[in-house]
mmCIF file of C-alpha atoms in Angstrom:
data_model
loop_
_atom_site.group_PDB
_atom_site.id
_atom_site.type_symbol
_atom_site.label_atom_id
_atom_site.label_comp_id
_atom_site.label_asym_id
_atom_site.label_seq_id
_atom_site.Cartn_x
_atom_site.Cartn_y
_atom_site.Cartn_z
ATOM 1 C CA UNK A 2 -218.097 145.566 79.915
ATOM 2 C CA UNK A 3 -217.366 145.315 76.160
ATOM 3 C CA UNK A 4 -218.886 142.618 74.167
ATOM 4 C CA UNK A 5 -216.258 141.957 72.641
ATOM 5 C CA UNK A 6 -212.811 140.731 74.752
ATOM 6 C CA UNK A 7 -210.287 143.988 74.136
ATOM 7 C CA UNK A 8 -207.323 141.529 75.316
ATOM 8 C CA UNK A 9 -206.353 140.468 71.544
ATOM 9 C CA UNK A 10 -204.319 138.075 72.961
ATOM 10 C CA UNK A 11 -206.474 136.913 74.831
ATOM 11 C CA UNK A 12 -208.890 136.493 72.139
ATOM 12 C CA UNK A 13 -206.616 133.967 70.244
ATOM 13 C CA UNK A 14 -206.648 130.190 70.891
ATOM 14 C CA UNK A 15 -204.699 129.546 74.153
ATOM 15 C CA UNK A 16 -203.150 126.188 75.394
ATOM 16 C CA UNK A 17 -202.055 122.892 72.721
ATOM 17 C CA UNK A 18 -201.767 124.231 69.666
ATOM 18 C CA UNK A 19 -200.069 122.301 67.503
ATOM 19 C CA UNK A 20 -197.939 118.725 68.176
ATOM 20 C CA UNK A 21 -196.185 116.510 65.526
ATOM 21 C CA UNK A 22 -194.838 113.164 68.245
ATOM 22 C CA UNK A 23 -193.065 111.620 65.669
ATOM 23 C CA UNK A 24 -190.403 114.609 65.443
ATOM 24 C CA UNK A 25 -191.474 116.869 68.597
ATOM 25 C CA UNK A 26 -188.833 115.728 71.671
ATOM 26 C CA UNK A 27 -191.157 114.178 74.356
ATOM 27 C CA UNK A 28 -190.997 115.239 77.726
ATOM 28 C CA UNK A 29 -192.788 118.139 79.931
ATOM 29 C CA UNK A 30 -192.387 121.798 79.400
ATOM 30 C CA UNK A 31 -191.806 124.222 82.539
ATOM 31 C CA UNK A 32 -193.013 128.003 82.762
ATOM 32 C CA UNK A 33 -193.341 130.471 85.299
ATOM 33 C CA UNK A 34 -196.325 133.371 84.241
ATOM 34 C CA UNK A 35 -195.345 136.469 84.605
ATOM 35 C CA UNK A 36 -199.038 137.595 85.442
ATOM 36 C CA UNK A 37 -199.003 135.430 88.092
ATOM 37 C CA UNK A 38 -198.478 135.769 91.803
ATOM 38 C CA UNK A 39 -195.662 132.833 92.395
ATOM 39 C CA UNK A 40 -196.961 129.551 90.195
ATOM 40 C CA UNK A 41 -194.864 127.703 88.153
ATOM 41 C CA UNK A 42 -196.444 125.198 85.809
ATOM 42 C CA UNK A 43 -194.963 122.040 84.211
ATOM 43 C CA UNK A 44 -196.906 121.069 81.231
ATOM 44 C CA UNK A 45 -196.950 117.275 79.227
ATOM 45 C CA UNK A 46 -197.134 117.188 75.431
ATOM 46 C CA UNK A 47 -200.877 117.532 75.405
ATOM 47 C CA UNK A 48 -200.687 120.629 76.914
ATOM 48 C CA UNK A 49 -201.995 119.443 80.309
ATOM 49 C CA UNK A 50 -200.676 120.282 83.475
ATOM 50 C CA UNK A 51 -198.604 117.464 85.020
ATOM 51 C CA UNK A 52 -197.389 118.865 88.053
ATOM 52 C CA UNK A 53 -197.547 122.804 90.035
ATOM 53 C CA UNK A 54 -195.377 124.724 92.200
ATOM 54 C CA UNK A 55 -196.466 127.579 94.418
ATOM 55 C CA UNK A 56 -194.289 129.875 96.234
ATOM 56 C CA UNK A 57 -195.102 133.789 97.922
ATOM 57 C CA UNK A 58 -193.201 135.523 95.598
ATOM 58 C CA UNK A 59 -194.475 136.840 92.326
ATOM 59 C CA UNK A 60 -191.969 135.566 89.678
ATOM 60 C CA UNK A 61 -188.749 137.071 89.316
ATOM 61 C CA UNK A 62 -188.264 135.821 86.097
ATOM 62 C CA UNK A 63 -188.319 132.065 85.813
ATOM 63 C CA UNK A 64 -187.754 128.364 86.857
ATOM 64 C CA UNK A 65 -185.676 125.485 86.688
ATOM 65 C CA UNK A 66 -185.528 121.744 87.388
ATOM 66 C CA UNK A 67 -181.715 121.118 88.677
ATOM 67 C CA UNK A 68 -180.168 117.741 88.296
ATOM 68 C CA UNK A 69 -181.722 115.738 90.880
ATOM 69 C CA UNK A 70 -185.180 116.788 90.806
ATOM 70 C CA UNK A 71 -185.001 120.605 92.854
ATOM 71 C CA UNK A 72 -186.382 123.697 91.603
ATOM 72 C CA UNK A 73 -184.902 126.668 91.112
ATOM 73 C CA UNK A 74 -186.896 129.579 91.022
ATOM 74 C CA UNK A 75 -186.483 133.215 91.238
ATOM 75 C CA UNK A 76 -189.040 135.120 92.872
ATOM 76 C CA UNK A 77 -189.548 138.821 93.501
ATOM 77 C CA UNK A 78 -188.300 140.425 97.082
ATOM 78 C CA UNK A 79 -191.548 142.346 97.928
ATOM 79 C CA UNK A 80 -191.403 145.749 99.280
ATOM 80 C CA UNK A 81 -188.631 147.508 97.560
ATOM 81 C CA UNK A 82 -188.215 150.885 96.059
ATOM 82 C CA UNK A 83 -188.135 151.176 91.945
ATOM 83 C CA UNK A 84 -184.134 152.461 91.819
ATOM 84 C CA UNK A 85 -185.694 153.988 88.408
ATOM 85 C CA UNK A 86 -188.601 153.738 86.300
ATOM 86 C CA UNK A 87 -188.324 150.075 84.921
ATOM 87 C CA UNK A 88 -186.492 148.175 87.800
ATOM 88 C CA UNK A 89 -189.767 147.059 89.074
ATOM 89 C CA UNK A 90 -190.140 145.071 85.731
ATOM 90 C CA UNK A 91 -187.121 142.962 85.864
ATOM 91 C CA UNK A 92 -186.008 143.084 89.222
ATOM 92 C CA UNK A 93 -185.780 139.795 91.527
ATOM 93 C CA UNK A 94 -184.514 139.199 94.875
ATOM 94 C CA UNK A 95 -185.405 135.777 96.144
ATOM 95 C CA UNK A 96 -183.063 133.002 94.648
ATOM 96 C CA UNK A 97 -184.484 129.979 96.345
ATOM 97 C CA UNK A 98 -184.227 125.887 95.628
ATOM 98 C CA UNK A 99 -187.388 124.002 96.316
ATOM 99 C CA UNK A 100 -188.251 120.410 96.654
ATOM 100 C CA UNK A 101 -190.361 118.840 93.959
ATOM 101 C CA UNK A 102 -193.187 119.189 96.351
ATOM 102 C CA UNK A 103 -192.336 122.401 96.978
ATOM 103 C CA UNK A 104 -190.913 122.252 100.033
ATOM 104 C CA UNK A 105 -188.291 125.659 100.062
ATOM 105 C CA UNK A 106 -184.628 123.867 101.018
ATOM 106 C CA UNK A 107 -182.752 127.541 101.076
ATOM 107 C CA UNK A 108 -182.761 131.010 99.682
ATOM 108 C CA UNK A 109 -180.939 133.602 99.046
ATOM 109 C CA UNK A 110 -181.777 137.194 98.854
ATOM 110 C CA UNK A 111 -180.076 140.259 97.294
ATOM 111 C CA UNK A 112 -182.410 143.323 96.728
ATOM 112 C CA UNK A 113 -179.987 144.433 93.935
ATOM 113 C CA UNK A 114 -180.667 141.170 91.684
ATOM 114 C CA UNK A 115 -182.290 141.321 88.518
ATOM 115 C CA UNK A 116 -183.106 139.410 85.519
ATOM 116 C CA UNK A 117 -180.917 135.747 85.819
ATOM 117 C CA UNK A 118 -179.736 133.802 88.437
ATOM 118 C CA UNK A 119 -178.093 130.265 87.501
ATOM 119 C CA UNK A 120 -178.808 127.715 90.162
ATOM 120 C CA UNK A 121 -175.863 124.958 89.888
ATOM 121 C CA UNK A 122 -176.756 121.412 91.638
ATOM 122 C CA UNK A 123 -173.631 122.028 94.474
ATOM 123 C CA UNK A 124 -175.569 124.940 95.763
ATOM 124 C CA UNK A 125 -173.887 127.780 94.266
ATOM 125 C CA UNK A 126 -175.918 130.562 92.767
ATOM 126 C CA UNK A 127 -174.077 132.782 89.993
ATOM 127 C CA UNK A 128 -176.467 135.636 88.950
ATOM 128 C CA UNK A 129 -176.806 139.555 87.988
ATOM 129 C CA UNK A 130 -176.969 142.362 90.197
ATOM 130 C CA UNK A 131 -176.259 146.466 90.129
ATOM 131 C CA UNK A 132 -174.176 149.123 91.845
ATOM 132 C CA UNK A 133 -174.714 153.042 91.801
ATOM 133 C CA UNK A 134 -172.419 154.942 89.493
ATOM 134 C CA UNK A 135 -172.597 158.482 90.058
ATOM 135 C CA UNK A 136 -170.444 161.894 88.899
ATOM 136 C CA UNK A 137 -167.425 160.936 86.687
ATOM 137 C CA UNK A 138 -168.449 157.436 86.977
ATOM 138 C CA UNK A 139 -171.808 158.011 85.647
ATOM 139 C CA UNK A 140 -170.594 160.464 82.919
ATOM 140 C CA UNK A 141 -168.251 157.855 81.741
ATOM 141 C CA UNK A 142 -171.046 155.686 80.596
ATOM 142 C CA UNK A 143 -171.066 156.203 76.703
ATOM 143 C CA UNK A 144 -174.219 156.606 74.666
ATOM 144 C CA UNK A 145 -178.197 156.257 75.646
ATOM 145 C CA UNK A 146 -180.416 158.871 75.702
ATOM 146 C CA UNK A 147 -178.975 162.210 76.871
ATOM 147 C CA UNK A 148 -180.616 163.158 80.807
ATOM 148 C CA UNK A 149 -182.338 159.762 80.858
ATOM 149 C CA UNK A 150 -180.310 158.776 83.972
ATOM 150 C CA UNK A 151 -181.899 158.041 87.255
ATOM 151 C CA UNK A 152 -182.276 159.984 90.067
ATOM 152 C CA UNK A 153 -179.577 162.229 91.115
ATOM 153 C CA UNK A 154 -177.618 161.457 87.913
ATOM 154 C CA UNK A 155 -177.195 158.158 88.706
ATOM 155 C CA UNK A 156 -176.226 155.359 86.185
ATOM 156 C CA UNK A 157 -176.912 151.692 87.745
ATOM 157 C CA UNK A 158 -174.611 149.079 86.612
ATOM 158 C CA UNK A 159 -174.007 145.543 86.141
ATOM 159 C CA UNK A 160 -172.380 143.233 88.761
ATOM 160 C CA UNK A 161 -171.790 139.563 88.329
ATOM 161 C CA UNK A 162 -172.091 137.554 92.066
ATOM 162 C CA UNK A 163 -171.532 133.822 92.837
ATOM 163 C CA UNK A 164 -172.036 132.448 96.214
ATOM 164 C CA UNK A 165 -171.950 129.495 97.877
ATOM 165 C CA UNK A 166 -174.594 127.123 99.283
ATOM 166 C CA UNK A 167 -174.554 129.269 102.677
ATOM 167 C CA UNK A 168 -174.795 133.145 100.459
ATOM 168 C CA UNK A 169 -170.916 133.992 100.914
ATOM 169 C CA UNK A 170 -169.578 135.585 97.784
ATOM 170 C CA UNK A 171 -166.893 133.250 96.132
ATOM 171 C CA UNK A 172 -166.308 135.602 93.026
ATOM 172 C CA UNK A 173 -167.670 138.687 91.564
ATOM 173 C CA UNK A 174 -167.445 141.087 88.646
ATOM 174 C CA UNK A 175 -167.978 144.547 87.729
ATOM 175 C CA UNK A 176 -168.792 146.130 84.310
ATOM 176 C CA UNK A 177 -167.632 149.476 86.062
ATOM 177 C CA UNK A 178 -164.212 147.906 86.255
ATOM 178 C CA UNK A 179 -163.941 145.811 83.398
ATOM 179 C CA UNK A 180 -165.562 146.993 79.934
ATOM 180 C CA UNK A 181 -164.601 149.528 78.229
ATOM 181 C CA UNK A 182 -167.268 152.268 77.694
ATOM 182 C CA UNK A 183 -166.199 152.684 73.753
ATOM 183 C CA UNK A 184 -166.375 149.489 73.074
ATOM 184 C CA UNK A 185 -169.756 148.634 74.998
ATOM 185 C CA UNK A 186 -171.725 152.115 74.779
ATOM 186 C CA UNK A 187 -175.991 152.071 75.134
ATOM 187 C CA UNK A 188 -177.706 151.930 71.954
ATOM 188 C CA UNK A 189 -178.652 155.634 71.522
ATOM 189 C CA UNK A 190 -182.526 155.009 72.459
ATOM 190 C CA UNK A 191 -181.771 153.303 75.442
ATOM 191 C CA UNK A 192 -182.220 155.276 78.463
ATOM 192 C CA UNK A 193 -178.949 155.719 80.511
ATOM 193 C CA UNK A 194 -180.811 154.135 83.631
ATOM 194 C CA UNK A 195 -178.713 150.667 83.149
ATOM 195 C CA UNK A 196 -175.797 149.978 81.391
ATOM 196 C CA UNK A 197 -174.999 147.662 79.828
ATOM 197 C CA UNK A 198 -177.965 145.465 81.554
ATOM 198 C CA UNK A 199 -177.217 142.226 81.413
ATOM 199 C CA UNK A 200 -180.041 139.995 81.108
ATOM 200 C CA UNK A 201 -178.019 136.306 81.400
ATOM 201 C CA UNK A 202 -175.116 135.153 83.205
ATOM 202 C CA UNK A 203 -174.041 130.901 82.719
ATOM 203 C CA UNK A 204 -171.382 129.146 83.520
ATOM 204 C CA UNK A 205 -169.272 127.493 80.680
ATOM 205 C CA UNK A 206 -167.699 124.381 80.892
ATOM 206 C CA UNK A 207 -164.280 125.655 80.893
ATOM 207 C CA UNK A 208 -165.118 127.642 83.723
ATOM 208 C CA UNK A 209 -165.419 130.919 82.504
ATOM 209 C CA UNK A 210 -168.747 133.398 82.295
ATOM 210 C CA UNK A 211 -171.032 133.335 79.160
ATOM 211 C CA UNK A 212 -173.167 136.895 79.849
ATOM 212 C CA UNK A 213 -175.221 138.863 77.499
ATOM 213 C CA UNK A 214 -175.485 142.315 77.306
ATOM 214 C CA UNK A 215 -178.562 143.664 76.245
ATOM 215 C CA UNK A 216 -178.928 147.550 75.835
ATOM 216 C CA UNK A 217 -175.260 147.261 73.919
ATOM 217 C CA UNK A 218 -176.111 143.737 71.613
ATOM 218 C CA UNK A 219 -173.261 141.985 72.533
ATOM 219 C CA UNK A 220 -172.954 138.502 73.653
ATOM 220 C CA UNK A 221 -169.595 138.115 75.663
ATOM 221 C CA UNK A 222 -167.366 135.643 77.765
ATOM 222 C CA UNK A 223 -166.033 136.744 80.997
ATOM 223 C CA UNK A 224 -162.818 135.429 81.897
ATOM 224 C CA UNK A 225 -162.933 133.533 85.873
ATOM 225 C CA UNK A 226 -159.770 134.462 86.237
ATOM 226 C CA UNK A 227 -159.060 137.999 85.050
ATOM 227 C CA UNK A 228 -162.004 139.481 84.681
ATOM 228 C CA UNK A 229 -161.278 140.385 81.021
ATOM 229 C CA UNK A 230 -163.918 139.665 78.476
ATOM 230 C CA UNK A 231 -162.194 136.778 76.149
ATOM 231 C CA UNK A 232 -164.959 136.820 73.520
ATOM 232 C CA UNK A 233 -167.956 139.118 72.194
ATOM 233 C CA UNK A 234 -169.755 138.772 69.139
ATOM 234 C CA UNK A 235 -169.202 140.842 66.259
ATOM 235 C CA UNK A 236 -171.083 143.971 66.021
ATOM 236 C CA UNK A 237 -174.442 143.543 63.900
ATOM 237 C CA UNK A 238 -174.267 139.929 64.878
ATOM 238 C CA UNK A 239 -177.345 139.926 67.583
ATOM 239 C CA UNK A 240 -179.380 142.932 68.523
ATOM 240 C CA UNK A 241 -181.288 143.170 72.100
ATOM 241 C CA UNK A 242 -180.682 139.598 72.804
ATOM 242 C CA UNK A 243 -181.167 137.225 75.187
ATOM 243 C CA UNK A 244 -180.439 133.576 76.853
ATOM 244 C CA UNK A 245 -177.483 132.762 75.256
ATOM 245 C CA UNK A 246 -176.326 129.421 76.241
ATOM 246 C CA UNK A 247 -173.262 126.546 75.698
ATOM 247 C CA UNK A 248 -173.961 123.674 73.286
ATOM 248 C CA UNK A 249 -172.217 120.572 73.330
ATOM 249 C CA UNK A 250 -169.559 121.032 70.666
ATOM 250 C CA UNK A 251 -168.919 124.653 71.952
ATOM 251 C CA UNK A 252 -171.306 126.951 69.765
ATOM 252 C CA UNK A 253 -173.900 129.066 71.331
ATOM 253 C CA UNK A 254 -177.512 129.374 70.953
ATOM 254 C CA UNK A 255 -179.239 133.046 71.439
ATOM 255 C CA UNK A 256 -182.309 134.520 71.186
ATOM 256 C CA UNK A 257 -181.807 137.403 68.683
ATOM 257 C CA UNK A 258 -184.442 140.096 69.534
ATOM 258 C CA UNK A 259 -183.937 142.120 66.444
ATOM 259 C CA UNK A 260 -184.745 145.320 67.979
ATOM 260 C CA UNK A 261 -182.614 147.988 66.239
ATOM 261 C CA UNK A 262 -181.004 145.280 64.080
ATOM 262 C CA UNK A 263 -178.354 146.891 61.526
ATOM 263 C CA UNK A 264 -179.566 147.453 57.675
ATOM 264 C CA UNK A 265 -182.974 146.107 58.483
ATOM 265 C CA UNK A 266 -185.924 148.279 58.173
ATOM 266 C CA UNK A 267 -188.634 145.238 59.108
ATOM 267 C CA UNK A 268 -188.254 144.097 62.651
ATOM 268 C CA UNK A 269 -188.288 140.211 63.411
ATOM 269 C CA UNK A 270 -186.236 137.607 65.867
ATOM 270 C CA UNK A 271 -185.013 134.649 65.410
ATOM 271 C CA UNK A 272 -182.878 131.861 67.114
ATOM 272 C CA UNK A 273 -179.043 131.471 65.889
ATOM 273 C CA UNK A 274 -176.255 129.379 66.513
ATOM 274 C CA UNK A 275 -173.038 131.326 66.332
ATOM 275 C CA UNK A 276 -169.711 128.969 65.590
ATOM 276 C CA UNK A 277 -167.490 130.421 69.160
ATOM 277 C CA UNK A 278 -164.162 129.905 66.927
ATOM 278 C CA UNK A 279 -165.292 132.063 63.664
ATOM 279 C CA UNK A 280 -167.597 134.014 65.296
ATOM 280 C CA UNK A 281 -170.393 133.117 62.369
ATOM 281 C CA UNK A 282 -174.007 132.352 62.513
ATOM 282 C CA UNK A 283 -174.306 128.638 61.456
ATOM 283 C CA UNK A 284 -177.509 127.855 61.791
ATOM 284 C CA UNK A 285 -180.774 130.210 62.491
ATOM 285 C CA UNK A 286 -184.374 129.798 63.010
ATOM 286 C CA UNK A 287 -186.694 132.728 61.801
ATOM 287 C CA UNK A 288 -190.500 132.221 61.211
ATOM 288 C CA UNK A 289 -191.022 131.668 57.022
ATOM 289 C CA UNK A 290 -193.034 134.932 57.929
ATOM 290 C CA UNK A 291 -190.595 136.835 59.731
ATOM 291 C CA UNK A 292 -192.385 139.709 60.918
ATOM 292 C CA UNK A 293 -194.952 137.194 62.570
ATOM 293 C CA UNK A 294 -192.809 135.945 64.989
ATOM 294 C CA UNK A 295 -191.439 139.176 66.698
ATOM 295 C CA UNK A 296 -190.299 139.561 70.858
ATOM 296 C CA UNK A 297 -189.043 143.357 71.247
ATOM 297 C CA UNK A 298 -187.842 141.634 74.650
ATOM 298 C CA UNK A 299 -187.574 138.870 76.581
ATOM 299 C CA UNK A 300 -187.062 135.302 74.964
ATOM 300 C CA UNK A 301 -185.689 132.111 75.411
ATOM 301 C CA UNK A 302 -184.054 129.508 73.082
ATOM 302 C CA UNK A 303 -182.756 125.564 74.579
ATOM 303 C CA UNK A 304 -181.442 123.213 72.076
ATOM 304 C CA UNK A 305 -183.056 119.716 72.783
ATOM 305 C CA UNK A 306 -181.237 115.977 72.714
ATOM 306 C CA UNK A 307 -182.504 115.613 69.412
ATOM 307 C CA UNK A 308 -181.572 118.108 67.832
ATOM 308 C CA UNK A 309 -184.343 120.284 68.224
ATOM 309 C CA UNK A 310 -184.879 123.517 69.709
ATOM 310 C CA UNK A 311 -187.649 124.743 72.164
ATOM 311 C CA UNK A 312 -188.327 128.510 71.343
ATOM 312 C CA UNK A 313 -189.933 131.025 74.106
ATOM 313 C CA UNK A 314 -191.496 134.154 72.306
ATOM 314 C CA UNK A 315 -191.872 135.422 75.959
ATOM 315 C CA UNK A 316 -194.142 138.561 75.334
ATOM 316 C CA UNK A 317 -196.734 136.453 73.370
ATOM 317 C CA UNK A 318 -196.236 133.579 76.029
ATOM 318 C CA UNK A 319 -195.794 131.469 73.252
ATOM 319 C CA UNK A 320 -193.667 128.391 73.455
ATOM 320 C CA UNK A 321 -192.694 126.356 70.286
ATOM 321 C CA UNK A 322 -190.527 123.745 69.171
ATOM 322 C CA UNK A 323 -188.617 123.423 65.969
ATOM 323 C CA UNK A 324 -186.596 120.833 63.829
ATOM 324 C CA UNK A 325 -182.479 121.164 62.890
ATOM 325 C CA UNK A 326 -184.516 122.067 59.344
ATOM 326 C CA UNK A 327 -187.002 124.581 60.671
ATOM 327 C CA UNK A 328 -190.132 122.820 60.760
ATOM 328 C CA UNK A 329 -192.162 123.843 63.640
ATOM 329 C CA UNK A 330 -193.690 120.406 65.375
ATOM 330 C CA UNK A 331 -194.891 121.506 68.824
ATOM 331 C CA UNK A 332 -196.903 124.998 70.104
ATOM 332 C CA UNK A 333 -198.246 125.891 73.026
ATOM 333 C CA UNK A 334 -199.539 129.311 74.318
ATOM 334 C CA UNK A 335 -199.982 130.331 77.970
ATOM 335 C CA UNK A 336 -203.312 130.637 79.136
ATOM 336 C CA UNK A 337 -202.654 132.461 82.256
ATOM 337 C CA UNK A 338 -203.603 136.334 81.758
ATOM 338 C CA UNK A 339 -204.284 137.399 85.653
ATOM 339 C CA UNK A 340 -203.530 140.647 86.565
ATOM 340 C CA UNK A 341 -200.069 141.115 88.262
ATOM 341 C CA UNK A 342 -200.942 140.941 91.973
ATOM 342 C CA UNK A 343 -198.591 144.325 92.551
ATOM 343 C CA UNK A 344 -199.536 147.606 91.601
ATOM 344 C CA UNK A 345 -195.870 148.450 90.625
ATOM 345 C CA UNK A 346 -195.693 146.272 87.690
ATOM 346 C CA UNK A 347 -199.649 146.577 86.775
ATOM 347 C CA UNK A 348 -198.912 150.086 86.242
ATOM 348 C CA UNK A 349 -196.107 149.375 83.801
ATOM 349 C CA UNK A 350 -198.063 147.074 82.045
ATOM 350 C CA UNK A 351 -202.102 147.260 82.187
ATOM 351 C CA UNK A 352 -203.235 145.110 79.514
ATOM 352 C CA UNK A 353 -202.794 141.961 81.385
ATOM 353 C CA UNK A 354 -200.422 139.571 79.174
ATOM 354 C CA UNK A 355 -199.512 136.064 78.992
ATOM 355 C CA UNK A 356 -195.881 136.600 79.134
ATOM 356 C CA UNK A 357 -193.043 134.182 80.424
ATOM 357 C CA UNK A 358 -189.463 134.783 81.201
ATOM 358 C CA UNK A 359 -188.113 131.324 79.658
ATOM 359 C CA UNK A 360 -189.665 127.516 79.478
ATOM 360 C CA UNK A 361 -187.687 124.339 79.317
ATOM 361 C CA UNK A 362 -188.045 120.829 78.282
ATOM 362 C CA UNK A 363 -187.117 118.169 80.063
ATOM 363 C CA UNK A 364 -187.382 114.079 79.449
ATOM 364 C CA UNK A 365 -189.225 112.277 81.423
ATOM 365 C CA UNK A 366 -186.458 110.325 82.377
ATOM 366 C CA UNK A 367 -185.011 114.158 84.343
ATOM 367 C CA UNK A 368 -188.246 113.675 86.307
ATOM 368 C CA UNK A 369 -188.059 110.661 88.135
ATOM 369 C CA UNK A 370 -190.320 112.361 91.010
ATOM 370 C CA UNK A 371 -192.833 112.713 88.902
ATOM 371 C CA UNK A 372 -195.952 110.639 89.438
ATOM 372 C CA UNK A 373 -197.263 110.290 85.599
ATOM 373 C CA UNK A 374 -201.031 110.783 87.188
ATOM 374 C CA UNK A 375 -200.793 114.266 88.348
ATOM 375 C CA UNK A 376 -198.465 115.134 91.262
ATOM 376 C CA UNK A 377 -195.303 114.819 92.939
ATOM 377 C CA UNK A 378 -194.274 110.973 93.843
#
């Protein structure tokens, strides 16, 4: 063995790193490792573990506390095939609601899930899936790397499922049938595996789908009713991004990857609020040293009751929280770095990171299960 730890991650200070409690939003902080082998943590302010859940399935993803005190958590299906060379990365499965002891109250399973699945406190579960296109279908598909499809030709796109408490599908949504492959073609380094791989599907409150669309940077609304997308963002607005989500007057909050952003030769991400009406950034969070804070994928962004906003800078399995006016006042980084449990993914990536899907905040007040000395009450 080296004398030195090769990890460079792992070399850096892990845990608490930083916590201001006169601006920082108290409350517990909720992760799901993506080294791990099915343990979600919920953290205090301090950094210490408050409570722990832990299912058999390696995470697909993350977790969630719903209103009421379940969890939702999306876990791996084991046993499946890679449908091409990444799937095994992002792929899910298991969409299951827990107990706060842990106690599994349902689950549903679809070996074609991926990435998100939105757990809504009636039971539904609206979440991202894929179907085969192949031939003319597949041909269609505009942009990516030329031969980069999977086997047999075959480009896998995006479906959009909801379904009830007991699994039966109450609406879907194909981007086969719906976007136009002009408008939404692959980024020309993207491999023509996925299109347009949508790595977050929400609810809005006026009913209608808030998705975004990765490998083509656009963040987009999905009409319940029609299908039709009523909204995207304006080319060269986000690049690679992810989470987007509703705020309360309307806007939405993204993580902006900044892979491949326009007229930029210096990668970096950052957080922005984009006005839904004008379409314009209003407000953005970037590190006063952009290149240091920089997640080529993944990432996570929730805007808190006061005003701040909890950042996840998933590859570093950093979490951090900053002020309306940028000042970072909380920072905590995941100390988990255990090997993935399956093969498939160790292969993918060997050096063991600390990465998380997403991490929320909640009050303590959302918690009311929650025995303050350790536990569930």
């Amino acid at each position: 063995m080296p004398a030195v730890d090769q990890n460079s991650r792992r070399r850096h200070a892990t845990g608490l790193i930083a916590h201001d409690p006169d601006t920082a939003f108290a409350g517990y902080t909720i992760f799901a490792p993506l080294t791990g082998s099915g343990e979600v943590y919920l953290v205090d302010m301090e950094g210490r573990t408050a409570h722990q859940w832990t299912f058999p399935y390696r995470p697909g993803r993350h977790a969630r506390v719903l209103p009421g005190g379940d969890l939702a958590y999306n876990g791996v299906l084991p046993g499946e095939d890679a449908l091409f060379p990444m799937w095994h990365k992002y792929r899910g499965g298991v969409m299951l609601r827990a107990a706060p002891d842990g106690t599994v109250l349902r689950e549903h399973r679809d070996p074609l899930q991926h990435h998100d699945a939105h757990h809504l406190a009636d039971g539904r579960i609206l979440y991202t899936g894929l179907e085969p296109l192949t031939g003319a279908d597949a041909a269609g598909v505009v942009g990516g790397v030329p031969g980069s499809e999977a086997a047999d030709g075959t480009v896998w796109a995006d479906t959009i499922r909801e379904v009830d408490a007991e699994g039966r599908t109450v609406w879907s949504w194909r981007a086969s049938e719906h976007l136009d492959r002009d408008a939404y073609a692959l980024h020309p380094a993207y491999a023509r595996e996925h299109w347009p791989l949508i790595n977050s599907v929400t609810p809005l409150a006026d009913g209608n789908i808030l998705a975004s669309l990765r490998s083509v940077s656009a963040v987009v609304v999905i009409s319940r009713a029609t299908g039709e997308i009523l909204w995207r963002t304006e080319p060269g607005t986000v690049s690679q991004q992810h989470a987007p989500t509703e705020l309360a007057d309307g806007n939405f909050l993204v993580f902006d990857n900044g892979v491949f952003r326009p007229h930029h030769d210096v990668p970096y991400s950052r957080v922005v609020e984009i006005e839904r009406a004008s379409g314009a950034v209003v407000w953005e969070y970037h590190d006063p040293a952009r290149e240091f804070f920089f997640a080529p994928f993944m990432g996570s962004a929730q805007r808190l009751a006061n005003g701040n906003t909890l950042v996840t800078d998933s590859p570093s399995g950093r979490i951090f929280e900053v002020t309306a006016e940028g000042q970072l006042c909380w920072e905590y980084v995941v100390p988990y770095f255990a090997g993935y449990q399956e093969s498939e993914v160790r292969g993918l990536f060997p050096a063991e990171p600390n990465a998380v899907f997403r991490s929320y905040r909640y009050a303590a007040s959302e918690l009311p299960w929650l025995d303050r000395a350790g536990g569930a009450s």
